[in-house]
C-alpha positions as a printed NumPy array, in Angstrom:
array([[ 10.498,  64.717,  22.856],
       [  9.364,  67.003,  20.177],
       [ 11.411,  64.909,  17.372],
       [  9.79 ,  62.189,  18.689],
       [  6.12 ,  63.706,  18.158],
       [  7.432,  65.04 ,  14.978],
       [  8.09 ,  61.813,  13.436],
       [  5.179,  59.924,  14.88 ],
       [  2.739,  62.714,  13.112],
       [  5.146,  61.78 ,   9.89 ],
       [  4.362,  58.417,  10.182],
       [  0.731,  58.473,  11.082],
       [  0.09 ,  60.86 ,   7.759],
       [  1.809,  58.426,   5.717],
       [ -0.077,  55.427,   7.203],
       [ -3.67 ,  57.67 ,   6.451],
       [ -2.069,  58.654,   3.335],
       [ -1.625,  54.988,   1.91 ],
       [ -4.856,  53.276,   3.587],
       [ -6.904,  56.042,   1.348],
       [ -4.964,  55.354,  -1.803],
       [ -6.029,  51.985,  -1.015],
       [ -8.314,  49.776,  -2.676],
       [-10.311,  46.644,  -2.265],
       [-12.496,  44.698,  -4.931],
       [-15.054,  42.319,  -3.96 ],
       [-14.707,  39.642,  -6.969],
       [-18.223,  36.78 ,  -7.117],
       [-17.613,  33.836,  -8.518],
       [-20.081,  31.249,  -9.304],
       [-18.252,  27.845,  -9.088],
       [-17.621,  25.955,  -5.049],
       [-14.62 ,  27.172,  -3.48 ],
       [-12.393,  24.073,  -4.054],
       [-12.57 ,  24.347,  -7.631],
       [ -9.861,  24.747, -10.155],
       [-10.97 ,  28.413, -11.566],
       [-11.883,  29.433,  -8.175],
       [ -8.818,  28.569,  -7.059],
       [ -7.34 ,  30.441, -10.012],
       [ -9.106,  33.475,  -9.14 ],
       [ -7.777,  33.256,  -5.796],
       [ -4.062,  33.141,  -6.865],
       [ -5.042,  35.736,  -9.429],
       [ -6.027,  38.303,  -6.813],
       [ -3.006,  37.519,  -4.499],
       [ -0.815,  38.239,  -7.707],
       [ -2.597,  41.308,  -8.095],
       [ -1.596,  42.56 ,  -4.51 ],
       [  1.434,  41.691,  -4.513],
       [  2.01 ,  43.769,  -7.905],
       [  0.36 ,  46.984,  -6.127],
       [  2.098,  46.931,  -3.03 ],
       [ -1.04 ,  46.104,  -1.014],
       [ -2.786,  49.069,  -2.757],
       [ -5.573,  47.498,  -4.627],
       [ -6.847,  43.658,  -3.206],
       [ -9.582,  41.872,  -4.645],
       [-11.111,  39.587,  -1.927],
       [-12.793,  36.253,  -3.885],
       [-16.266,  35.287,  -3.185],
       [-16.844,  31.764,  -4.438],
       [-19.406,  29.449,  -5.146],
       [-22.024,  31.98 ,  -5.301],
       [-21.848,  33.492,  -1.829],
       [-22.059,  37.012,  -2.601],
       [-23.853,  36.928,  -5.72 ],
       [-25.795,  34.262,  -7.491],
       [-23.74 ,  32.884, -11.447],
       [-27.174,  34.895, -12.998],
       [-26.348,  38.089, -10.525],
       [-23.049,  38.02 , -11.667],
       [-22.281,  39.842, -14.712],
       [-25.095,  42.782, -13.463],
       [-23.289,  43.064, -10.644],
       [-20.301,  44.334, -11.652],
       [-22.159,  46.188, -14.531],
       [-23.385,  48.725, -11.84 ],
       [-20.427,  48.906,  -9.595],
       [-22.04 ,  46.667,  -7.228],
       [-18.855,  44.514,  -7.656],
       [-15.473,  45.62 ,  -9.241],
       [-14.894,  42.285, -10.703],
       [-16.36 ,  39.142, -10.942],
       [-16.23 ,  36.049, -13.476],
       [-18.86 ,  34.141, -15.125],
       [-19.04 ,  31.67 , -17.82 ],
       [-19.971,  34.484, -20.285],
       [-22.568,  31.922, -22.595],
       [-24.907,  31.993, -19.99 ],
       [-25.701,  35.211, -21.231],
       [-25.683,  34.084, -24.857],
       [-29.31 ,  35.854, -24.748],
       [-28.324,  39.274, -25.06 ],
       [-25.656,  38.517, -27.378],
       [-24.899,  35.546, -29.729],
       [-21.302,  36.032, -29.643],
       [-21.63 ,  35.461, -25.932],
       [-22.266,  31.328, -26.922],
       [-19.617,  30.928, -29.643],
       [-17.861,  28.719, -26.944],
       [-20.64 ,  26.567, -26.576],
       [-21.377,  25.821, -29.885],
       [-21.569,  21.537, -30.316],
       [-18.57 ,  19.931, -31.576],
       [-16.787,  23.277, -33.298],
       [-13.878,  23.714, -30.633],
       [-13.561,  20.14 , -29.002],
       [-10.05 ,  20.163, -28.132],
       [ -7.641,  22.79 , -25.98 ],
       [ -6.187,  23.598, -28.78 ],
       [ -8.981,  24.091, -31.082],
       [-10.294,  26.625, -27.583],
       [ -7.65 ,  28.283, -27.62 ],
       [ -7.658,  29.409, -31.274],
       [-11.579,  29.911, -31.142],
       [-10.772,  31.949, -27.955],
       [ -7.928,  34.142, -30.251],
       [-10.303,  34.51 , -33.016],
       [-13.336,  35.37 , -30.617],
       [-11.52 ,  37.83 , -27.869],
       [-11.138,  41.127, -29.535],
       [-15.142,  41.158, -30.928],
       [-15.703,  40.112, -26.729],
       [-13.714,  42.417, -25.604],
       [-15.829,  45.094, -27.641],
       [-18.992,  43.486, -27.123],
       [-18.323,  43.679, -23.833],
       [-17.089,  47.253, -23.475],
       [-20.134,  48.519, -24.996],
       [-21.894,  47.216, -21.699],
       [-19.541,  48.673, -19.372],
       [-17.234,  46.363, -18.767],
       [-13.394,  44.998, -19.22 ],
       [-12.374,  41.976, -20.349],
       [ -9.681,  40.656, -18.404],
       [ -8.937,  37.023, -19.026],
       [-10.554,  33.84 , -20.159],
       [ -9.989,  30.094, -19.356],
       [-11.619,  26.866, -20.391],
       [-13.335,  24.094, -18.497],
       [-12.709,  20.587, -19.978],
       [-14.598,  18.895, -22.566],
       [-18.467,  18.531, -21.53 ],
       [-19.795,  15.152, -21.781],
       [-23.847,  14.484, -19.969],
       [-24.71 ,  13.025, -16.776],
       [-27.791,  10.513, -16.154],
       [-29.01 ,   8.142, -13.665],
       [-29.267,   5.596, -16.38 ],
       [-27.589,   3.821, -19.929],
       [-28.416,   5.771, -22.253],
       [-27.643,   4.318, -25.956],
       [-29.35 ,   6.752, -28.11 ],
       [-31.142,  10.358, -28.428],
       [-34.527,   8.127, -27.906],
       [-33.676,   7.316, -24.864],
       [-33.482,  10.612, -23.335],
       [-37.324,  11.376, -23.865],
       [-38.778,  13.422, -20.909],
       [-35.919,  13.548, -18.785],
       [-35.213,  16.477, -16.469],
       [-32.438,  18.256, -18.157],
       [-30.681,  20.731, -15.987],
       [-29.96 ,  23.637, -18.465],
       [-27.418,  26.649, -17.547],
       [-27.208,  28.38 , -21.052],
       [-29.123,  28.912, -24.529],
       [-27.388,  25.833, -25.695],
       [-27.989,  23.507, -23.295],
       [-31.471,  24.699, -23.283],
       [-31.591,  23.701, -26.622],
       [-30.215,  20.159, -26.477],
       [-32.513,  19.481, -24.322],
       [-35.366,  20.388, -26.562],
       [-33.928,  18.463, -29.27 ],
       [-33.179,  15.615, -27.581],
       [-36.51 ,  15.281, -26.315],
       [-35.805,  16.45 , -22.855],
       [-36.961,  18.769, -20.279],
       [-34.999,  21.9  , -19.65 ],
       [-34.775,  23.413, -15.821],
       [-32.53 ,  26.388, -15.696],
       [-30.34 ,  25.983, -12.714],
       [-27.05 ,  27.637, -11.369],
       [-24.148,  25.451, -10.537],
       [-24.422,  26.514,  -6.941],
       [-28.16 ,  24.801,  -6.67 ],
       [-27.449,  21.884,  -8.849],
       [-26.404,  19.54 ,  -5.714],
       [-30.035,  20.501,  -4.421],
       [-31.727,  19.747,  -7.69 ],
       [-30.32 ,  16.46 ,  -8.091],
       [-30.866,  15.952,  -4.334],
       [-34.679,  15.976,  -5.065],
       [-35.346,  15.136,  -8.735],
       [-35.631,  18.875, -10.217],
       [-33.025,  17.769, -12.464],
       [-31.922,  14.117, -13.261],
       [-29.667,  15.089, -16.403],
       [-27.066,  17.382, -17.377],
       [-24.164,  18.424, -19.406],
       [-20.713,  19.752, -18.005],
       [-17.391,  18.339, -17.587],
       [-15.953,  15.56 , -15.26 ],
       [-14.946,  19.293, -13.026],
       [-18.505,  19.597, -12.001],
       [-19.499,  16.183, -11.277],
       [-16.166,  15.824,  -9.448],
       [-17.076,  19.156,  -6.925],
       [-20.873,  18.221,  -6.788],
       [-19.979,  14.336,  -6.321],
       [-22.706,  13.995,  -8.337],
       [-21.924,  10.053,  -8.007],
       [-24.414,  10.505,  -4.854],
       [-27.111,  11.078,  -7.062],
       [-26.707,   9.909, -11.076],
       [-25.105,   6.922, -12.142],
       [-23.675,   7.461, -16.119],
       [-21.487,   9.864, -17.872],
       [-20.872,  10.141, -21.604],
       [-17.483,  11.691, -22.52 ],
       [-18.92 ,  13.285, -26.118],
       [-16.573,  16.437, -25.475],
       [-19.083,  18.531, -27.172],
       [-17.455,  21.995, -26.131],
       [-14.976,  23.56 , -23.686],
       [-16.856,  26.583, -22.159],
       [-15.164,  29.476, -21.051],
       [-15.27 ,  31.1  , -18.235],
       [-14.663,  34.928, -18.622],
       [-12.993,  37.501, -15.691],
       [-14.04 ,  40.832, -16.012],
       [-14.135,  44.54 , -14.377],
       [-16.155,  47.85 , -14.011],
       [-14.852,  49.928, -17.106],
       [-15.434,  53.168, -15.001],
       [-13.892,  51.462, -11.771],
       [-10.736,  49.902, -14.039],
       [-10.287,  53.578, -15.842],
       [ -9.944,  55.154, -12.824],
       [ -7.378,  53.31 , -11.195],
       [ -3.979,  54.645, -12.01 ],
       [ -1.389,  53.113, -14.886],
       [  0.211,  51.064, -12.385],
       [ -2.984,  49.506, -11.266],
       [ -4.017,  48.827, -14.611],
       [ -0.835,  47.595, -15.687],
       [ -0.637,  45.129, -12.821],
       [ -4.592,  44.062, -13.329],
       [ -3.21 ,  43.245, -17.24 ],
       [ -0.274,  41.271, -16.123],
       [ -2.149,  39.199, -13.682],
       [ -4.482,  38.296, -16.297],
       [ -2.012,  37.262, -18.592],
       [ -0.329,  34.989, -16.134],
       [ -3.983,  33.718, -14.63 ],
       [ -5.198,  32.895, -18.101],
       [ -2.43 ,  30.637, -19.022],
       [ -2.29 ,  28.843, -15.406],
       [ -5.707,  28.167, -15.263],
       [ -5.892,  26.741, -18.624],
       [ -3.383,  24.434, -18.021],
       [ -4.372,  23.135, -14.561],
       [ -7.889,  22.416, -16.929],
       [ -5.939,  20.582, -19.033],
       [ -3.794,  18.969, -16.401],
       [ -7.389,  17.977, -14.398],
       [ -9.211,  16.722, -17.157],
       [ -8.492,  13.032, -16.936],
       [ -7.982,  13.038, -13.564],
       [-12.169,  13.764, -12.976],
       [-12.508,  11.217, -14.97 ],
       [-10.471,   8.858, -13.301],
       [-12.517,   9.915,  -9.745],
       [-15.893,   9.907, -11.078],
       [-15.055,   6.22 , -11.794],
       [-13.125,   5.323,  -8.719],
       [-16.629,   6.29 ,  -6.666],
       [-18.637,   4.111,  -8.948],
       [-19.866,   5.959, -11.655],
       [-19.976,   4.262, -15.713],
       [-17.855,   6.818, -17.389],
       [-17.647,   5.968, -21.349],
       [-17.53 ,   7.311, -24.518],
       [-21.276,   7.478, -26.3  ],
       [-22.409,   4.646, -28.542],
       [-22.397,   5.092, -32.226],
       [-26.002,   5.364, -32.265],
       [-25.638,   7.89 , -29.808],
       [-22.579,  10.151, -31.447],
       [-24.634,  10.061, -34.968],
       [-27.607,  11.425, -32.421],
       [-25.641,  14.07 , -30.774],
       [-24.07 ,  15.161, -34.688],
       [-27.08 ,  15.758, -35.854],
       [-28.094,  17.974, -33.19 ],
       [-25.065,  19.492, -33.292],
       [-25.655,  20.734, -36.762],
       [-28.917,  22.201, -35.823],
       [-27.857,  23.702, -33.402],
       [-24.046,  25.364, -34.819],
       [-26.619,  26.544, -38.131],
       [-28.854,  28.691, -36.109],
       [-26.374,  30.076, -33.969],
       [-24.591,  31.372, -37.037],
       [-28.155,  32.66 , -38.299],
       [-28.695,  34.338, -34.838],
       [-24.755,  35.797, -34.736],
       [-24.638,  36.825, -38.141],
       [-21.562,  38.419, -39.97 ],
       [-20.177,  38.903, -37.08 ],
       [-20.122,  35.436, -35.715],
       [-19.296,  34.166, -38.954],
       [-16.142,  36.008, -38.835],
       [-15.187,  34.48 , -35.772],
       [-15.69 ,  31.091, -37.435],
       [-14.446,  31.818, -40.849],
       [-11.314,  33.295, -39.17 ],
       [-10.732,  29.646, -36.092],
       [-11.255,  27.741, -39.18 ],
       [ -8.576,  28.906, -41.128],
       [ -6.138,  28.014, -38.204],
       [ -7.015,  24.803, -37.873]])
């Protein structure tokens, strides 16, 4: 009986013993449930457990349940969240570099992101550390094209529409084109179609797919302006005190998350396409009138980012241009 006792107390110290060692991360993300990077997440943190033995988990929060996309990044700046993702040039405010993804008609190809992402991610990765945080992975959405709820043939046409803006560059098509900005998160963008806050936007066919934006808009323009990133990332005081086989495991995850969520991008690409035109939307490339409108911008726009990043950002340009 007293073996017995003996090896129950054993057992019940090592079960206290490994629920302290224990962790769990909250992770917010911004984008519904269903889609392809929070999906990726998802599969990410399951990889992550399995690698620890159950000893750090990372339960996923999508479509801006826990925090809002803008609540993000602040969040799991001051611990309030372990990890989280966001698409990173939403906060091309407080740093240039931040928007070097979403710069018109540089990187318009997976390719061409995924040497602007190799020539970018070490000056993110410090940028980023200087605020506190890791850089884990990265992944890109496909090619952004714009929504509207009618033809559009030409930058002239776009005069005083409500343009639903969720960066400094789309901000600033807008205003060039004419158009009325409305900052507005992915997660309220249903809504603000839903009751004319927004009647425009740019994103790829991913979004309008999730938000069956068909409901409320009626055209989309494949111009593949950019392929956004969206950027994973954890607590540098939380990640440095894990041990080496946390860390190690957090590493490999990445590795493996970033390359499967890039290709399911690439693999899902034509396929939105394909849907937002099986429930009735035009989906088309832009007119000629239109492309030569959107260049111009484009140039505009790509010069005074490069004034606004400096040396820095040149570097990163200089450097994805020489690979091409």
């Amino acid at each position: 009986m007293k073996k017995k006792f003996a090896f129950a107390g054993i057992a019940a110290a090592a079960a206290i013993a490994t629920s302290a060692a224990a962790e769990n991360w909250d992770m917010p993300m911004a984008y519904a449930d269903s889609n392809f990077h929070s999906q990726n997440g998802k599969k990410f943190a399951e990889a992550v457990g399995i690698c620890t033995g159950g000893e750090l988990t990372i339960t996923v929060h999508a479509g801006g349940s826990l925090f809002k996309g803008n609540e993000i990044k602040r969040a799991v700046q001051t611990g309030q969240a372990k990890i989280g993702e966001r698409l990173l040039s939403a906060h091309a405010n407080e740093n240039p570099l931040y928007g070097i993804d979403s710069v018109p008609f540089l990187a318009t190809s997976y390719a061409a992101s995924e040497s602007l992402w190799n020539a970018a991610k070490d000056a993110m990765a410090e940028a980023m550390d200087a605020e506190g945080l890791v850089l884990l992975y990265s992944a890109p959405w496909p090619p952004q094209g714009i929504y509207f709820n009618q033809p559009i043939n030409s930058v002239a046409d776009m005069d005083g529409i409500k343009f639903r803006a969720y960066n400094v560059a789309t901000s600033k098509l807008a205003e060039l084109a004419g158009m009325l900005p409305v900052q507005i998160e992915a997660a309220d963008l249903t809504q603000a179609l839903a009751t004319g806050v927004a009647s425009a936007f740019v994103s790829s066919g991913s979004t309008g797919y999730d938000r069956k934006v068909w409901e409320h808009l009626s055209h989309f323009y494949d111009t593949q302006a950019w392929l956004p990133r969206n950027y994973v990332f954890a607590n540098k005081k939380a990640f440095e005190a894990l041990d080496d086989n946390k860390r190690n495991c957090l590493k490999s995850a990445s590795i493996l998350a970033q390359i499967a969520a890039t290709a399911r991008s690439e693999q899902l690409a034509g396929w939105y396409l394909t849907e937002l035109a099986a429930n009735g939307m035009s989906v088309q490339p832009p007119s000629e009138q239109l492309a030569a409108d959107l260049a111009e911008i484009g140039q505009v726009m790509a010069a005074e980012w490069s004034d606004s990043a400096g040396e820095a950002g040149m570097a990163i340009v200089d450097s994805f241009k020489m690979s091409q």
